[in-house]
Coordinates of C-alpha atoms in Angstrom, one line a residue:
X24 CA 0.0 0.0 0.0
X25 CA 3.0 2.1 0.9
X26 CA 4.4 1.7 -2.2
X27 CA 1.0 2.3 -4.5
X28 CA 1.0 5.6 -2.3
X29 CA 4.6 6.5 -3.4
X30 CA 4.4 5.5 -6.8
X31 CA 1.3 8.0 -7.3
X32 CA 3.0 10.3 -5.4
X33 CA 5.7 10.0 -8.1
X34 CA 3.4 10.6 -10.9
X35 CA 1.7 13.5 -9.3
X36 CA 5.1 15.2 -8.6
X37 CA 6.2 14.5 -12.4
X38 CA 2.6 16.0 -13.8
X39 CA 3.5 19.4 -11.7
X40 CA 7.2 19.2 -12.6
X41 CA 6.2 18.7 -16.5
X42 CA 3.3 21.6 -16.1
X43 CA 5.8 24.0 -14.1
X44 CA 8.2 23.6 -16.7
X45 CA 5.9 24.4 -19.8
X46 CA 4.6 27.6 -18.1
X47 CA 8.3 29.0 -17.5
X48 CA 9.6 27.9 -21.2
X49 CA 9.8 31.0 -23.3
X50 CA 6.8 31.2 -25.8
X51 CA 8.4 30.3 -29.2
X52 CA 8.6 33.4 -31.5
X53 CA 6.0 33.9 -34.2
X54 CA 7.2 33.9 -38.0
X55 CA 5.5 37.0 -38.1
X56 CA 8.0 38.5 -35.8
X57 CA 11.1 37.0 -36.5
X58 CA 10.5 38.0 -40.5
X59 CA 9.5 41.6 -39.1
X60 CA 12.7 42.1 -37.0
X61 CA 15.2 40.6 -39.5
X62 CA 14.0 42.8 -42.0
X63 CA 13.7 46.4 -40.1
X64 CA 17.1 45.2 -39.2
X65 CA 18.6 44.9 -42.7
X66 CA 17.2 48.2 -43.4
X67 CA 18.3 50.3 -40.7
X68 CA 21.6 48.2 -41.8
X69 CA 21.4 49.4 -45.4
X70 CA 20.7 52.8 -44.2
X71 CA 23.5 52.7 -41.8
X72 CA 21.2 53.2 -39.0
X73 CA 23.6 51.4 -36.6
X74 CA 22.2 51.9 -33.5
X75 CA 18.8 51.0 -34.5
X76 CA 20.5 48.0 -36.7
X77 CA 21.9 46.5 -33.3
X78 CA 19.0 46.4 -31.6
X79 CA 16.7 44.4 -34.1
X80 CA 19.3 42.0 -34.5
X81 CA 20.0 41.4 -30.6
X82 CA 16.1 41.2 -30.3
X83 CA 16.7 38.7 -33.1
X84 CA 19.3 36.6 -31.3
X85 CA 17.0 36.6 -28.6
X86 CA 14.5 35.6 -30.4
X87 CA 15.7 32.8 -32.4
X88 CA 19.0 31.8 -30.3
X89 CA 19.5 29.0 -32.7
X90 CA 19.7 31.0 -35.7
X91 CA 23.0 31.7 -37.0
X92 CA 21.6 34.6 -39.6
X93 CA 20.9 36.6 -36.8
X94 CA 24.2 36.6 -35.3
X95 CA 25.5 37.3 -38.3
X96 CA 23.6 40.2 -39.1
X97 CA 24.7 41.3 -35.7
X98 CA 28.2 40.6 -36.9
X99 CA 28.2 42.4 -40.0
X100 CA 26.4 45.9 -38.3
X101 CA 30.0 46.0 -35.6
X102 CA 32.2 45.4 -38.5
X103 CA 30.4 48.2 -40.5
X104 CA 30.7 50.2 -36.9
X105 CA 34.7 49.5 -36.8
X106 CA 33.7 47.6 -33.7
X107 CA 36.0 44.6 -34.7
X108 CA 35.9 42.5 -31.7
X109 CA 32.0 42.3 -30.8
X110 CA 32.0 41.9 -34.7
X111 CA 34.5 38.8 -34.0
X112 CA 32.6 37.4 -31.0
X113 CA 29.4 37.5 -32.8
X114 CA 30.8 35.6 -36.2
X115 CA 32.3 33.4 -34.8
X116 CA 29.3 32.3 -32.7
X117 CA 27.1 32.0 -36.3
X118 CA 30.4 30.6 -37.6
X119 CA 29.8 27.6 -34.9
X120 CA 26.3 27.2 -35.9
X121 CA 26.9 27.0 -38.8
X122 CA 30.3 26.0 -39.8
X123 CA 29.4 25.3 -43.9
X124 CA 27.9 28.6 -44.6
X125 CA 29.9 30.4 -47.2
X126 CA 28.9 33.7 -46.3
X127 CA 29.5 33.8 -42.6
X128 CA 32.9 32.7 -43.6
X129 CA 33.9 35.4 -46.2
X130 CA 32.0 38.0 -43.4
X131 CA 34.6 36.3 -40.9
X132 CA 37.5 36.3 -43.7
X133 CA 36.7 39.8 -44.5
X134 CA 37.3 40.9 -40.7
X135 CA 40.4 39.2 -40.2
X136 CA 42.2 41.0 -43.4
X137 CA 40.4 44.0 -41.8
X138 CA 42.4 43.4 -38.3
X139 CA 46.0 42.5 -40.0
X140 CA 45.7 38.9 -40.1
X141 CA 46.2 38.1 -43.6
X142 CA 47.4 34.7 -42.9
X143 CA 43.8 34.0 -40.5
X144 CA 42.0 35.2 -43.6
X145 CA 43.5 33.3 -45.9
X146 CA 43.2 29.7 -43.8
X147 CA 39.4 30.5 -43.6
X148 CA 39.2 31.6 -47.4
X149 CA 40.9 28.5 -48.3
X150 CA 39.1 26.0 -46.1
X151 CA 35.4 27.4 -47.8
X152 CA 37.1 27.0 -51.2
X153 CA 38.2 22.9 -50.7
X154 CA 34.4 23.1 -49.3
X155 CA 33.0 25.2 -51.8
X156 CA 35.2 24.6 -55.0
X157 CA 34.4 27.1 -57.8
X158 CA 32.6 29.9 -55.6
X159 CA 33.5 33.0 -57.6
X160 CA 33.5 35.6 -54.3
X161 CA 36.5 32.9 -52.2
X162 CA 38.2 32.7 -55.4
X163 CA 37.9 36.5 -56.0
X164 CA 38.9 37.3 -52.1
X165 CA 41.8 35.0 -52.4
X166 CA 42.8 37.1 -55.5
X167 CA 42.6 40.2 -53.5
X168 CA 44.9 39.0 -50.1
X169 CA 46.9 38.5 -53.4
X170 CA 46.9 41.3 -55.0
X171 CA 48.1 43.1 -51.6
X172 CA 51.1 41.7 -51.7
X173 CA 54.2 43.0 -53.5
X174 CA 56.6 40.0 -54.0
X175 CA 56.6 38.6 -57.4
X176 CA 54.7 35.0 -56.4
X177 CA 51.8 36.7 -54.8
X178 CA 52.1 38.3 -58.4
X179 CA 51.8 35.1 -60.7
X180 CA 49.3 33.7 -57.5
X181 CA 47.0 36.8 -58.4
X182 CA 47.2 36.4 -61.8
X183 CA 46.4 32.3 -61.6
X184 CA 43.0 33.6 -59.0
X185 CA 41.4 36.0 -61.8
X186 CA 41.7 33.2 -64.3
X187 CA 40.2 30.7 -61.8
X188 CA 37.2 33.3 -61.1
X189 CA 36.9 33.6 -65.2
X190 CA 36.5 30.1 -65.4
X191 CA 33.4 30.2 -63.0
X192 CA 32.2 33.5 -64.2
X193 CA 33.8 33.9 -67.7
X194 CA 31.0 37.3 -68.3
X195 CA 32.4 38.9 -65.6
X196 CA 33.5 42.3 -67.0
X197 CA 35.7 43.6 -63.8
X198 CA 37.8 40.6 -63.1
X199 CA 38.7 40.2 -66.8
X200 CA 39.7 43.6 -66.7
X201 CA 41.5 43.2 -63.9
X202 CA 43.2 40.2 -65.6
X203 CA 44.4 42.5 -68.6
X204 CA 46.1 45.0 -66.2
X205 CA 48.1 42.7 -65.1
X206 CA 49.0 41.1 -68.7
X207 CA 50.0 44.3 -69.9
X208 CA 52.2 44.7 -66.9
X209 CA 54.0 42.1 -66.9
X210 CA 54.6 42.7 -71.0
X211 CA 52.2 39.8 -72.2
X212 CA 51.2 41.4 -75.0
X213 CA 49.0 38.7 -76.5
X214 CA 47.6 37.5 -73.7
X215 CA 46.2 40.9 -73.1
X216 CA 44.8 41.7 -76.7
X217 CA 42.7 38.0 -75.8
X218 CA 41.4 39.4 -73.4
X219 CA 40.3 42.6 -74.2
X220 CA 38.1 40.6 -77.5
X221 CA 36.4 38.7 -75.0
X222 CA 35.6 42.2 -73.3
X223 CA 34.4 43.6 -76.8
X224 CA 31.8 40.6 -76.3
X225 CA 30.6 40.9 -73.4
X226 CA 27.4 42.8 -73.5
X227 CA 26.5 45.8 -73.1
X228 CA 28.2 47.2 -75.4
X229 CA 30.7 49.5 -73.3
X230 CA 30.1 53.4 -74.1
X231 CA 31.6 54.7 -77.3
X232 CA 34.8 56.8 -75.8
X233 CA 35.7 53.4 -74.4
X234 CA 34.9 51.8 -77.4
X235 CA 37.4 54.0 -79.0
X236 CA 39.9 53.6 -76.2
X237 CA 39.8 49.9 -76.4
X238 CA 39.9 49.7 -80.2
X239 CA 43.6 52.1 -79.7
X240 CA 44.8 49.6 -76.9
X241 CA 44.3 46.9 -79.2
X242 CA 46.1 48.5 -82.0
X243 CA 49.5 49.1 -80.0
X244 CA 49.4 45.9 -78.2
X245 CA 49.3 44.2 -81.4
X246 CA 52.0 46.4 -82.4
X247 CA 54.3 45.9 -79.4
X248 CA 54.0 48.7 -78.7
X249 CA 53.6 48.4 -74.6
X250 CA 54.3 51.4 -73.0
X251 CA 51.5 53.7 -75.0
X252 CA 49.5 50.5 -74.8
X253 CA 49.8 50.7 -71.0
X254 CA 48.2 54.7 -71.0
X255 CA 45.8 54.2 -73.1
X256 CA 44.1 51.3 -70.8
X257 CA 44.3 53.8 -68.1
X258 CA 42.0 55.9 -69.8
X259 CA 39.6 52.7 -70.8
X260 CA 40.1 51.0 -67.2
X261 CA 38.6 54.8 -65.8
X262 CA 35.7 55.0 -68.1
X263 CA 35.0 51.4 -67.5
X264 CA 34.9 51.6 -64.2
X265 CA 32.2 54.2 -63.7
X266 CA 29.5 52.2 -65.5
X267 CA 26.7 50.5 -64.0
X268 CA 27.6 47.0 -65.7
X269 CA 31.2 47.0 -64.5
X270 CA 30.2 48.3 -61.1
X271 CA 27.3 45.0 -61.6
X272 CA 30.2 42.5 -62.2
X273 CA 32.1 43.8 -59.0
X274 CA 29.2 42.9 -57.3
X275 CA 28.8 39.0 -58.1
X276 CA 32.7 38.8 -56.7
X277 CA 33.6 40.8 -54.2
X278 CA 34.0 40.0 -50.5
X279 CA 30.6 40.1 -48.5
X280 CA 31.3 43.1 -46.3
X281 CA 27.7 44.1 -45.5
X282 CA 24.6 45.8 -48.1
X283 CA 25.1 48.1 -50.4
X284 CA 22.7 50.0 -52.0
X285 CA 22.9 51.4 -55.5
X286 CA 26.1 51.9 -57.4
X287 CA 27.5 55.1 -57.5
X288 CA 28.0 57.0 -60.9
X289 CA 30.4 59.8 -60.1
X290 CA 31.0 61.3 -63.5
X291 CA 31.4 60.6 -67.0
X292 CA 33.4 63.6 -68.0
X293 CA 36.6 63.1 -69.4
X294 CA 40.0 64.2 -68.6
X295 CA 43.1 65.6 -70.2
X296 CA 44.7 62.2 -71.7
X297 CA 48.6 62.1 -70.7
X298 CA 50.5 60.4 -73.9
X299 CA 53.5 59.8 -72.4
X300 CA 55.9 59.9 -69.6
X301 CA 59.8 60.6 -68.7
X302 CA 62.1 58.1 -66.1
X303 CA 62.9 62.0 -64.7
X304 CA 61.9 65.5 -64.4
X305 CA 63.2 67.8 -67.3
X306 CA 61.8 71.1 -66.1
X307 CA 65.1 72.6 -67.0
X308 CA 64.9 71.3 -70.1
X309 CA 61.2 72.6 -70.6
X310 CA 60.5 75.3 -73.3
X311 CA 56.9 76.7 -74.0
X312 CA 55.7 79.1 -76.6
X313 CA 52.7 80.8 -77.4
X314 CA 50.8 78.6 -79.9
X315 CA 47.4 80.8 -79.1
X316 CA 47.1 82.3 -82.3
X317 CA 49.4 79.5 -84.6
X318 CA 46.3 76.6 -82.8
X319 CA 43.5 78.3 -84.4
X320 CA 42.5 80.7 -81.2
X321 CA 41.5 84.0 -81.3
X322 CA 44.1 86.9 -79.6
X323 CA 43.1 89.9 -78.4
X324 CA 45.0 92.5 -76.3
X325 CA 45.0 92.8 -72.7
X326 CA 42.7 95.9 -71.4
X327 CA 41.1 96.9 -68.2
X328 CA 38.2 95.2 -68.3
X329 CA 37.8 91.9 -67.2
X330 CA 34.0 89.4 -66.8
X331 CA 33.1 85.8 -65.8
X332 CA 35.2 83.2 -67.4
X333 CA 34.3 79.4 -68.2
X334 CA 36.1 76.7 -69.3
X335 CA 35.0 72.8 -70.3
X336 CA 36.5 70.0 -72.3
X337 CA 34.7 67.1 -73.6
X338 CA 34.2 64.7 -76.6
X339 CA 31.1 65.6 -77.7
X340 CA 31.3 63.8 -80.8
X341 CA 32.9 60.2 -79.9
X342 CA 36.3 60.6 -82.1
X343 CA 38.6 60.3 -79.0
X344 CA 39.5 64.2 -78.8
X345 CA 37.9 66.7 -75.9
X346 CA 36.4 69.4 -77.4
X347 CA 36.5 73.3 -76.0
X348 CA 34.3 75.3 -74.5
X349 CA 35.5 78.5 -73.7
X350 CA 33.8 81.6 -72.2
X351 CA 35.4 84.8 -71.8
X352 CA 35.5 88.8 -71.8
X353 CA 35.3 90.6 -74.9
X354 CA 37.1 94.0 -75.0
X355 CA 35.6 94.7 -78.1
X356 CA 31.8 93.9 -77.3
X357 CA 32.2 94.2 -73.7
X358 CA 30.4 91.4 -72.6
X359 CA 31.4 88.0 -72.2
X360 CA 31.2 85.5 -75.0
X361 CA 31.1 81.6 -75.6
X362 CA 32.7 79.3 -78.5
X363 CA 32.7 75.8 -79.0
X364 CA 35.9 74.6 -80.7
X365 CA 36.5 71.4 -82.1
X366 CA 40.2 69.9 -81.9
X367 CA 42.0 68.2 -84.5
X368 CA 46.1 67.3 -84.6
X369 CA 46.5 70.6 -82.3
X370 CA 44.6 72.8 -84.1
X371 CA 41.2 74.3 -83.4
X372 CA 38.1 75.0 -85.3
X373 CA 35.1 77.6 -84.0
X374 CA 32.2 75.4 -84.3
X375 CA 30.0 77.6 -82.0
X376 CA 27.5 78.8 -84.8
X377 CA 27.2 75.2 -86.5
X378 CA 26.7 73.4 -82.6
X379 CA 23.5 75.1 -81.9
X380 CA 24.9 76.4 -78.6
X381 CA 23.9 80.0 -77.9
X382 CA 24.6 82.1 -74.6
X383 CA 23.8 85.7 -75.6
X384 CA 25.2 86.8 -72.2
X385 CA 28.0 84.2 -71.9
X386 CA 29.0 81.7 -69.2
X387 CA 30.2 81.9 -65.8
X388 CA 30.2 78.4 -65.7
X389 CA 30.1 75.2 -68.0
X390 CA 30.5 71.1 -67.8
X391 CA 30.4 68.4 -69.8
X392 CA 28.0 65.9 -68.7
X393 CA 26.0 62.6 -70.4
X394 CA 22.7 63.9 -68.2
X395 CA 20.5 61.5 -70.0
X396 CA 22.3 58.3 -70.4
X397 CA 22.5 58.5 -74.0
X398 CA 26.3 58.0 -74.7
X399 CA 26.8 61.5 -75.7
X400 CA 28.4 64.7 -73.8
X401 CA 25.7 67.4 -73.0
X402 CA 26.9 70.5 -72.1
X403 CA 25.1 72.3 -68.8
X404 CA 26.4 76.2 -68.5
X405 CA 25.2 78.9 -66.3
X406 CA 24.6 82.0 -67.7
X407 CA 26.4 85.4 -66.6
X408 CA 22.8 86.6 -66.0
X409 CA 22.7 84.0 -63.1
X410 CA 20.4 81.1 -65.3
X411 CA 21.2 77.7 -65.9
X412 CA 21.7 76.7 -69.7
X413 CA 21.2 72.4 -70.5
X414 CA 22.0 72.0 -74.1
X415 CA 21.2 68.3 -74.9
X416 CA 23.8 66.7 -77.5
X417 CA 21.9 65.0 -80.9
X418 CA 24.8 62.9 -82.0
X419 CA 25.5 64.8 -84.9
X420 CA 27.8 67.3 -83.8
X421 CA 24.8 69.8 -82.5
X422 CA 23.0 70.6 -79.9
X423 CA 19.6 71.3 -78.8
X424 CA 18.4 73.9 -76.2
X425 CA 16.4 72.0 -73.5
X426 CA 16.6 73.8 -70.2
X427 CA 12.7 74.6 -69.8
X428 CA 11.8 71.2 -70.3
X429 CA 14.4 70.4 -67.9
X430 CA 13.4 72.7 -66.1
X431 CA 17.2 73.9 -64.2
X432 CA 16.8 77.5 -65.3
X433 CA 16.7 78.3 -61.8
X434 CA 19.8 78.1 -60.3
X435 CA 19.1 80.2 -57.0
X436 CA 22.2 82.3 -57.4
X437 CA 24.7 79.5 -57.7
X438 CA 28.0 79.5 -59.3
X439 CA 29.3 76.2 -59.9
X440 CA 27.8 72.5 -60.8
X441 CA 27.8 69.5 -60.2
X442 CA 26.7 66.2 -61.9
X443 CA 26.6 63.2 -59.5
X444 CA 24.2 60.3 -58.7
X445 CA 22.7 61.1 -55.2
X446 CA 20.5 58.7 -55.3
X447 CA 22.1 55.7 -56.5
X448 CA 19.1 55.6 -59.2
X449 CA 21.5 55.3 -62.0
X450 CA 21.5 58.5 -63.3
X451 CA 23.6 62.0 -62.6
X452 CA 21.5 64.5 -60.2
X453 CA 22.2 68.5 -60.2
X454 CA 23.9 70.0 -56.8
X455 CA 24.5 73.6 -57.4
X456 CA 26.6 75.6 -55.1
X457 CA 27.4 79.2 -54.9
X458 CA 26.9 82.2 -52.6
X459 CA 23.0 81.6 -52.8
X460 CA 21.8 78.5 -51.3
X461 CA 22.7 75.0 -52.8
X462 CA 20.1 73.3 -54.5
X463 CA 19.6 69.9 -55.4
X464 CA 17.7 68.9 -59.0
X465 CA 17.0 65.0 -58.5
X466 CA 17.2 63.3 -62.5
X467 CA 14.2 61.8 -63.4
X468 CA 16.1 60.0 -66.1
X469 CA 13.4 61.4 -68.5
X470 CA 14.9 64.5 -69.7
X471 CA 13.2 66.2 -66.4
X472 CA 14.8 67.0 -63.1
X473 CA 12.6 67.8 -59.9
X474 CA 13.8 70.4 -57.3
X475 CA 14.5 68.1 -54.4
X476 CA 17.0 69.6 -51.8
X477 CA 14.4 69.6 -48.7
X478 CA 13.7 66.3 -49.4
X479 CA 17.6 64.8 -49.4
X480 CA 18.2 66.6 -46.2
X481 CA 20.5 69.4 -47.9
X482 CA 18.6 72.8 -47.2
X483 CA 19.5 75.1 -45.3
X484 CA 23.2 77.4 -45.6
X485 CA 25.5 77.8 -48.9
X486 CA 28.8 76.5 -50.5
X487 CA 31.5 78.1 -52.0
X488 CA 32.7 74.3 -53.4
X489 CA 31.8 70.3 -52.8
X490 CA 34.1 67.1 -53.3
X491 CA 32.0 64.1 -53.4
X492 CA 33.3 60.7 -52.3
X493 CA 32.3 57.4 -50.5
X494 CA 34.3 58.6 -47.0
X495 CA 32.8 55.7 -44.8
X496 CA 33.2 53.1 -46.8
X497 CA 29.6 52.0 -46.8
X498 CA 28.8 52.0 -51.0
X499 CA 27.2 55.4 -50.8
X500 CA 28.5 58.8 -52.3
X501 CA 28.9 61.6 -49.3
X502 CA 29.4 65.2 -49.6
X503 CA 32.1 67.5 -47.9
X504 CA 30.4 71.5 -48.7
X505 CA 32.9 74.0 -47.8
X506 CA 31.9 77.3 -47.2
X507 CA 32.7 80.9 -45.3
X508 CA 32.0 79.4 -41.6
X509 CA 33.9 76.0 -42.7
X510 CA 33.1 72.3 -43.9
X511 CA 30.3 70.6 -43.6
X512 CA 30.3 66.5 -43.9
X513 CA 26.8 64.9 -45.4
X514 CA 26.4 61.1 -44.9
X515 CA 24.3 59.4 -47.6
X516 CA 22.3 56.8 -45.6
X517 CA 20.4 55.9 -48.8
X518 CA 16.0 56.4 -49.5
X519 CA 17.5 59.5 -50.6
X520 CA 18.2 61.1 -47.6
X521 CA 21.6 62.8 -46.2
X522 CA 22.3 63.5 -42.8
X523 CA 24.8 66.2 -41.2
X524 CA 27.7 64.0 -39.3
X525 CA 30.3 66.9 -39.4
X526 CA 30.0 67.1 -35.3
X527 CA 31.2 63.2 -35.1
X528 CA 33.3 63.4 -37.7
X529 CA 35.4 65.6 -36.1
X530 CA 35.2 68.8 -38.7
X531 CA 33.7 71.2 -36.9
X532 CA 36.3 73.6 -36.9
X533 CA 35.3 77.0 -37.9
X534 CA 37.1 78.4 -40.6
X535 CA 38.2 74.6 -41.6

């Protein structure tokens, strides 16, 4: 009887046990939640929202303790903070959940190149490949540890990596690119001009200056002739770069190092081409004339009066020469006045009248700019009666007013432009800066722009000048606007929105 009594005892005790246990085991997460918080956490982390980033993803971890994405995320949000060692700790702690994931490991590979431990990085990198064989991103990270090194075997190691990732991704317009720089380096002449077919068929079709360009490097390779070979894939490796597709390919190879939204399209402007180069300086050897009149320009003698001048070179008409835009006084009319000349073998033609361009008043200010996307240079001036000017370029060496449909006329006082894509849309937006207020004109990409400064978080104060750059690191173009009271540093956190960081970034020095 004793024993019946215990043994129900027993059961009784286990039933409470088993019921006390159930009410004090967390509640498992809904998918509801868990897809909520990842997700507001990979936006705040595409917006660099840090702070905020951190949060949903320790409520994550919290959440779903098991998951190694969320530790990961987690991960990836102190790496983009600079806070390597909570970005180690949390890593590796996906890492152990889940040791075959390819990405944790290039997240984790990534972070130990980042800390000085090239040989750490490449252990990891080299483990996922024997597990992975043929992932283009190991093969392409291995390439870079590579390429970071100067002795001559890291040399032929990088070289032996880009063909690797072109066997796995033989479209893949950066890395074979990337494979002809070296080629021509290393005087492999042949090997290069391969290459650079396959790039001729690789679609898109690349722009026509670099078609040009490429069709030149081709020439002088096949000629032996390296050295001007060698400068004039400078000039294609520079436009190349700054298209969408090329920025595209990067993408499928590069490390994993966190989101990154939209590719930035700085400029397609071209600059002054350097033909050649000497071992050492000769500037006592160095003799200059004045060819002003002999070139084809007009000369007129120095007098008191002086007006706004502007100058801009492009190749408005795809032959591989910049063409001149010049604005300046005129003693004789006493105004200021623009011409579009046209160069050939170092002589210039005056092709204002048959261009179409006409400033009655002159230019304070003029660039070159592909505004719509087309292929061709457009040519955006503003006026020395303080309005903006967009001439649009036909293709067939003239141009066409379009500034009301554009609708840029109003420039708000500003003095100098800039083309740049704010928004990471794939098209160049309008900043205008001067001693009125700068003003942003957001490309619709459909031969209109839209006044849209309030809206990207840029009103308010003026700029005498702007340099535009990716200063964090994060895939998004900043701005750095300098004015009378200082500089001013604008982080791009993406959705089109810039914030003022110059506090934290430690330039807020008056007068700076």
């Amino acid at each position: 009887m004793t024993r019946m009594v215990w043994r129900a005892w027993v059961v009784v005790l286990g039933s409470v046990a088993l019921a006390t246990s159930s009410a004090c085991r967390p509640k498992p997460a809904s998918v509801e939640e868990l897809y909520t918080t990842r997700t507001l956490g990979r936006s705040y982390l595409q917006r660099n929202q840090l702070p905020e980033a951190e949060a949903e993803f320790k409520k994550l971890t919290k959440l779903a303790p098991d998951d190694p994405a969320g530790y990961a995320d987690l991960g990836l949000v102190y790496l983009q903070a600079g806070r390597y060692p909570d970005a180690e700790t949390q890593l590796l702690r996906a890492r152990k959940l889940d040791p075959a994931s390819t990405e944790i490991g290039l997240v984790l590979a990534k972070l130990y190149s980042l800390t000085q431990r090239p040989s750490d990085a490449r252990a990891t990198l080299e483990r996922l490949g024997r597990d992975t064989a043929g992932n283009a991103h190991v093969l392409y990270a291995l390439a870079e540890l590579d390429a970071a090194q100067p002795d001559s075997a890291s040399s032929r190691r990088y070289e032996g990596r880009l063909r690797a990732v072109l066997a796995v991704a033989p479209a893949n317009l950066a890395v074979r690119l990337k494979l002809v720089d070296v080629l021509a380096r290393r005087g492999a002449a042949d090997s290069a001009v391969r290459q650079l077919e396959e790039v001729r068929r690789i679609p898109p079709e690349p722009p026509r200056e670099a078609r040009i360009y490429l069709d030149s490097a081709i020439q002088l390779l096949r000629s032996g002739q390296l050295a001007p070979a060698r400068t004039v894939l400078d000039r294609v490796f520079r436009l190349l770069e700054l298209t969408a597709p090329y920025q595209a390919a990067l993408d499928d190879v590069r490390w994993t190092d966190g989101p990154i939204a939209g590719r930035p399209i700085l400029t397609y402007a071209p600059k002054d081409f350097i033909h050649g180069a000497r071992d050492r300086a000769t500037t006592d050897l160095a003799k200059f004339a004045d060819a002003t009149s002999d070139a084809g320009f007009p000369t007129a003698a120095p007098g008191v009066e002086s007006g706004p001048t502007a100058l801009a070179t492009g190749d408005i008409d795809g032959n591989g020469t910049d063409a001149l835009f010049v604005s300046t006084w005129s003693p004789t009319t006493h105004k200021s006045v623009a011409h579009l000349y046209r160069v050939q073998g170092g002589f210039v033609q005056d092709a204002t009248q048959r261009s179409g361009i006409s400033l009655p008043q002159g230019a304070a200010y003029a660039t070159f700019v592909d505004y719509d996307n087309d292929g061709w240079m457009d040519l955006f001036a503003i006026g020395t009666e303080g309005r903006g000017h967009l001439f649009r370029n036909n293709g067939n060496g003239t141009f066409a007013e379009v500034t009301a449909k554009a609708g840029v006329a109003d420039v708000k006082g500003a003095r100098k432009a800039l083309f740049v894509d704010l928004d990471h849309d794939g098209d160049l937006d309008l900043l205008l800066i001067g001693s009125g207020q700068r003003t942003v004109y957001r490309n619709n990409l459909d031969g209109t722009f839209t006044e849209a400064t309030t809206a990207f978080g840029l009103a308010g104060g003026s700029a005498t000048d702007a340099v535009i750059a990716d200063f964090d690191g994060d895939g998004r173009i900043d701005l750095l606007l300098t004015s009378d009271h200082g500089a001013a540093l604008y982080h791009n956190g993406g959705a089109q929105r810039f914030s003022d960081v110059t506090a934290t970034s430690g330039l807020a020095i008056p007068g700076g």
